[in-house]
Short mmCIF file of C-alpha atoms in Angstrom, two decimals:
data_model
loop_
_atom_site.label_atom_id
_atom_site.label_comp_id
_atom_site.label_asym_id
_atom_site.label_seq_id
_atom_site.Cartn_x
_atom_site.Cartn_y
_atom_site.Cartn_z
CA MET F 1 -11.37 76.02 -74.99
CA MET F 2 -12.73 74.48 -71.52
CA SER F 3 -13.14 77.14 -68.98
CA THR F 4 -11.97 78.10 -65.71
CA PRO F 5 -14.99 77.10 -64.11
CA ALA F 6 -15.33 73.85 -66.11
CA ARG F 7 -11.84 72.75 -65.57
CA LEU F 8 -12.26 73.23 -61.02
CA VAL F 9 -15.18 70.88 -61.66
CA LEU F 10 -13.65 68.43 -63.48
CA LEU F 11 -10.49 68.43 -61.40
CA ALA F 12 -13.55 67.75 -58.30
CA THR F 13 -14.71 65.28 -60.00
CA LEU F 14 -11.71 62.88 -60.73
CA THR F 15 -10.37 63.74 -56.97
CA ALA F 16 -13.61 62.33 -55.64
CA ALA F 17 -13.12 59.43 -58.31
CA GLY F 18 -9.80 58.46 -57.06
CA ALA F 19 -10.37 59.29 -53.48
CA THR F 20 -13.36 56.52 -54.00
CA VAL F 21 -11.01 54.05 -55.89
CA VAL F 22 -8.28 54.38 -53.04
CA ALA F 23 -10.36 53.99 -50.22
CA THR F 24 -12.35 51.10 -51.40
CA PRO F 25 -9.53 48.23 -51.10
CA GLY F 26 -8.43 50.02 -48.22
CA ALA F 27 -11.94 49.37 -46.75
CA ALA F 28 -12.27 45.56 -47.71
CA HIS F 29 -8.60 44.91 -46.57
CA ALA F 30 -9.34 46.14 -43.15
CA GLN F 31 -13.43 44.43 -43.33
CA GLU F 32 -11.35 40.83 -44.13
CA ILE F 33 -9.10 41.83 -41.15
CA ASP F 34 -12.09 42.37 -38.85
CA MET F 35 -13.32 39.01 -40.18
CA GLY F 36 -10.28 37.17 -40.02
CA ALA F 37 -10.00 38.15 -36.06
CA GLY F 38 -13.41 36.96 -35.24
CA THR F 39 -12.66 33.79 -36.64
CA SER F 40 -10.60 30.64 -33.94
CA PRO F 41 -9.18 27.63 -35.25
CA PRO F 42 -11.22 23.73 -34.97
CA PRO F 43 -10.30 23.24 -31.04
CA ALA F 44 -8.33 20.01 -31.67
CA ALA F 45 -10.13 16.49 -31.40
CA ALA F 46 -9.73 14.79 -27.75
CA PRO F 47 -7.79 11.43 -27.95
CA THR F 48 -10.23 8.29 -27.76
CA ASP F 49 -9.86 6.68 -24.52
CA ASP F 50 -12.71 4.06 -25.16
CA ALA F 51 -11.10 1.01 -23.42
CA TYR F 52 -10.32 2.23 -19.90
CA HIS F 53 -13.89 1.82 -18.73
CA LYS F 54 -16.22 -0.47 -16.51
CA GLY F 55 -16.60 -3.65 -18.03
CA THR F 56 -13.42 -3.98 -20.39
CA LEU F 57 -11.24 -6.89 -20.38
CA GLY F 58 -7.70 -6.92 -21.12
CA LEU F 59 -5.06 -9.39 -21.95
CA ALA F 60 -1.63 -9.01 -21.29
CA LEU F 61 0.83 -11.25 -23.62
CA PRO F 62 4.37 -10.97 -22.23
CA ILE F 63 6.87 -9.77 -24.79
CA THR F 64 9.90 -10.31 -23.30
CA LEU F 65 10.73 -11.12 -19.17
CA LEU F 66 14.32 -9.88 -17.76
CA SER F 67 13.87 -11.54 -14.67
CA ASN F 68 12.06 -13.25 -12.55
CA VAL F 69 10.88 -12.76 -9.09
CA ALA F 70 10.55 -16.24 -8.66
CA GLY F 71 13.05 -17.76 -10.54
CA SER F 72 15.78 -19.66 -8.77
CA LEU F 73 13.74 -20.78 -5.85
CA THR F 74 12.62 -23.58 -8.28
CA GLY F 75 16.35 -24.62 -9.00
CA THR F 76 16.38 -26.84 -11.98
CA VAL F 77 12.53 -26.54 -12.37
CA GLU F 78 10.84 -25.07 -15.54
CA ARG F 79 9.55 -21.54 -14.47
CA VAL F 80 5.67 -21.38 -15.25
CA PRO F 81 5.05 -18.35 -17.72
CA THR F 82 1.67 -16.45 -17.16
CA VAL F 83 -0.35 -14.02 -18.73
CA ASP F 84 -2.87 -11.25 -16.86
CA VAL F 85 -6.19 -11.12 -18.05
CA VAL F 86 -7.32 -7.34 -16.85
CA TYR F 87 -10.75 -6.32 -15.79
CA PHE F 88 -11.75 -2.59 -15.35
CA LEU F 89 -13.73 -1.63 -12.28
CA SER F 90 -13.68 1.69 -13.72
CA ASP F 91 -11.41 4.19 -15.89
CA LYS F 92 -9.04 4.28 -12.10
CA ALA F 93 -8.98 0.53 -11.09
CA ALA F 94 -8.71 -3.23 -12.50
CA VAL F 95 -8.73 -6.92 -11.18
CA ASP F 96 -5.98 -8.49 -12.48
CA LEU F 97 -6.02 -11.95 -12.64
CA ILE F 98 -2.51 -13.76 -13.43
CA VAL F 99 -2.75 -17.27 -14.92
CA GLY F 100 -0.26 -19.79 -16.29
CA LEU F 101 0.49 -23.25 -17.58
CA ASN F 102 3.51 -25.60 -18.46
CA PHE F 103 3.23 -29.18 -20.10
CA HIS F 104 6.65 -30.66 -21.19
CA ARG F 105 6.75 -34.29 -22.31
CA LYS F 106 10.73 -34.93 -22.34
CA GLN F 107 13.01 -37.76 -22.52
CA GLY F 108 15.83 -39.12 -20.63
CA VAL F 109 17.77 -41.49 -18.70
CA ASN F 110 16.82 -43.05 -15.38
CA ALA F 111 19.24 -44.59 -12.54
CA ALA F 112 18.98 -48.15 -14.35
CA GLY F 113 20.37 -46.05 -17.40
CA MET F 114 17.01 -46.92 -19.26
CA THR F 115 15.21 -44.40 -21.83
CA VAL F 116 11.98 -42.99 -20.41
CA ASP F 117 9.52 -40.50 -21.07
CA THR F 118 8.33 -38.15 -18.67
CA ASN F 119 5.80 -35.45 -18.56
CA LEU F 120 6.05 -32.61 -16.36
CA PHE F 121 2.88 -30.22 -15.51
CA GLY F 122 2.83 -27.09 -13.82
CA PHE F 123 0.65 -23.89 -13.26
CA ALA F 124 0.90 -21.06 -11.61
CA ALA F 125 -2.38 -18.66 -10.57
CA GLY F 126 -2.70 -15.47 -8.80
CA ALA F 127 -4.44 -12.36 -8.59
CA GLY F 128 -3.30 -8.14 -8.16
CA TYR F 129 -5.17 -4.74 -8.15
CA ARG F 130 -4.24 -2.12 -10.70
CA MET F 131 -4.31 1.48 -9.76
CA TYR F 132 -4.43 4.09 -12.58
CA THR F 133 -3.41 7.39 -13.12
CA THR F 134 -3.63 9.49 -16.41
CA LYS F 135 -0.73 12.11 -17.74
CA ALA F 136 -1.51 13.10 -21.54
CA SER F 137 -1.30 10.21 -23.53
CA LEU F 138 0.43 7.81 -20.96
CA ARG F 139 -1.52 5.69 -18.11
CA SER F 140 0.22 4.48 -14.99
CA TYR F 141 -0.36 2.24 -12.62
CA LEU F 142 1.02 0.67 -9.15
CA GLU F 143 -0.40 -2.84 -8.43
CA PRO F 144 0.01 -5.03 -5.52
CA ALA F 145 -0.12 -8.73 -6.60
CA ALA F 146 -0.42 -12.51 -4.41
CA VAL F 147 1.01 -15.56 -7.11
CA LEU F 148 1.07 -19.34 -6.05
CA SER F 149 3.36 -21.68 -8.24
CA TRP F 150 3.26 -25.14 -9.06
CA PRO F 151 5.87 -26.06 -11.71
CA ASP F 152 6.11 -29.26 -11.44
CA THR F 153 3.02 -31.46 -9.84
CA ALA F 154 3.85 -34.78 -10.74
CA THR F 155 7.23 -35.12 -9.37
CA SER F 156 7.52 -32.39 -7.22
CA SER F 157 5.57 -31.28 -3.97
CA THR F 158 7.16 -28.10 -3.82
CA PHE F 159 5.68 -25.03 -4.95
CA SER F 160 6.35 -20.96 -4.67
CA LEU F 161 4.24 -18.33 -2.58
CA SER F 162 5.53 -14.36 -4.34
CA ALA F 163 4.11 -11.15 -2.96
CA SER F 164 5.04 -8.77 -5.24
CA VAL F 165 4.58 -4.74 -5.99
CA ALA F 166 4.70 -3.60 -9.34
CA PHE F 167 4.63 -0.03 -11.79
CA GLY F 168 4.02 -0.46 -15.05
CA VAL F 169 3.09 2.42 -17.92
CA VAL F 170 0.97 1.66 -20.61
CA ARG F 171 1.07 3.67 -24.01
CA PRO F 172 -1.79 3.22 -26.27
CA VAL F 173 -1.47 2.42 -29.68
CA THR F 174 -5.15 2.38 -30.83
CA PRO F 175 -8.25 2.68 -28.76
CA TRP F 176 -7.99 -1.25 -28.23
CA PHE F 177 -4.32 -1.33 -28.46
CA ALA F 178 -1.33 -0.96 -25.96
CA VAL F 179 2.12 -1.87 -24.92
CA THR F 180 2.64 -1.80 -21.32
CA GLY F 181 6.51 -1.59 -19.57
CA GLN F 182 6.83 -2.83 -16.10
CA ILE F 183 9.15 -3.20 -13.40
CA ALA F 184 8.31 -5.03 -9.93
CA GLY F 185 10.01 -5.91 -6.61
CA GLY F 186 8.84 -8.60 -4.25
CA VAL F 187 9.55 -11.59 -2.13
CA ALA F 188 8.95 -15.42 -2.84
CA PHE F 189 8.90 -18.42 -0.23
CA ALA F 190 9.23 -21.89 -1.24
CA ASN F 191 9.84 -25.60 0.58
CA SER F 192 7.69 -24.88 2.98
CA PHE F 193 8.94 -21.26 3.62
CA LYS F 194 12.69 -22.16 4.20
CA ASP F 195 13.99 -20.99 1.06
CA ILE F 196 13.51 -16.72 0.98
CA GLN F 197 14.03 -14.35 -2.47
CA LEU F 198 13.89 -10.82 -2.50
CA ALA F 199 13.98 -10.07 -6.42
CA THR F 200 13.49 -7.73 -8.65
CA SER F 201 11.83 -7.71 -12.08
CA ALA F 202 11.24 -6.05 -15.11
CA GLY F 203 9.06 -7.00 -18.86
CA LEU F 204 7.07 -5.61 -21.90
CA ALA F 205 3.99 -6.93 -22.98
CA ALA F 206 0.94 -6.11 -25.93
CA ASN F 207 -2.35 -5.36 -24.33
CA LEU F 208 -5.69 -6.41 -26.42
CA TYR F 209 -8.78 -4.71 -25.13
CA TRP F 210 -12.55 -5.74 -25.54
CA ARG F 211 -15.95 -4.93 -24.21
#
């Protein structure tokens, strides 16, 4: 039989061992909490913005055209469709070259009742200046522009001159491809400035960029 002093010594030893076993997981857990508190998640990667810099060239191809500033001034003559060639001067400004060609060979009947072939050739040329601002992943711009359009150079000397101001929003899809929505308002003159039209326009365009 174990004596009383021996029992006391054994009890003290077991108590100390239990305290050590209980305290050790708590300390390890506290250490894990301290280590976790000092670790922060890596910052999110900033969106790429490679295209909008000096020297970038862009091509805007119309997807839809809801109306045209100079559409009704040319009467039955076909409108000249245009594309935009954009050259960036900086990340906030770009020059917009507006160009278009239209060639149409068609067959008709003349005043004598004979079938004849006619060729229609028209062109348009103009320029604009885009001023960009950025908010989150969207870019918006304000663009004053002027365009000279001659729809039928073969049989008509009538041309139109239009001046407009457009507001557009650019949504990048990839660093080198974006979709643009634009609304504009302007004035057009034709027939030696005797015909005057005020109108609005709206449309969508696909934009390609390269350097």
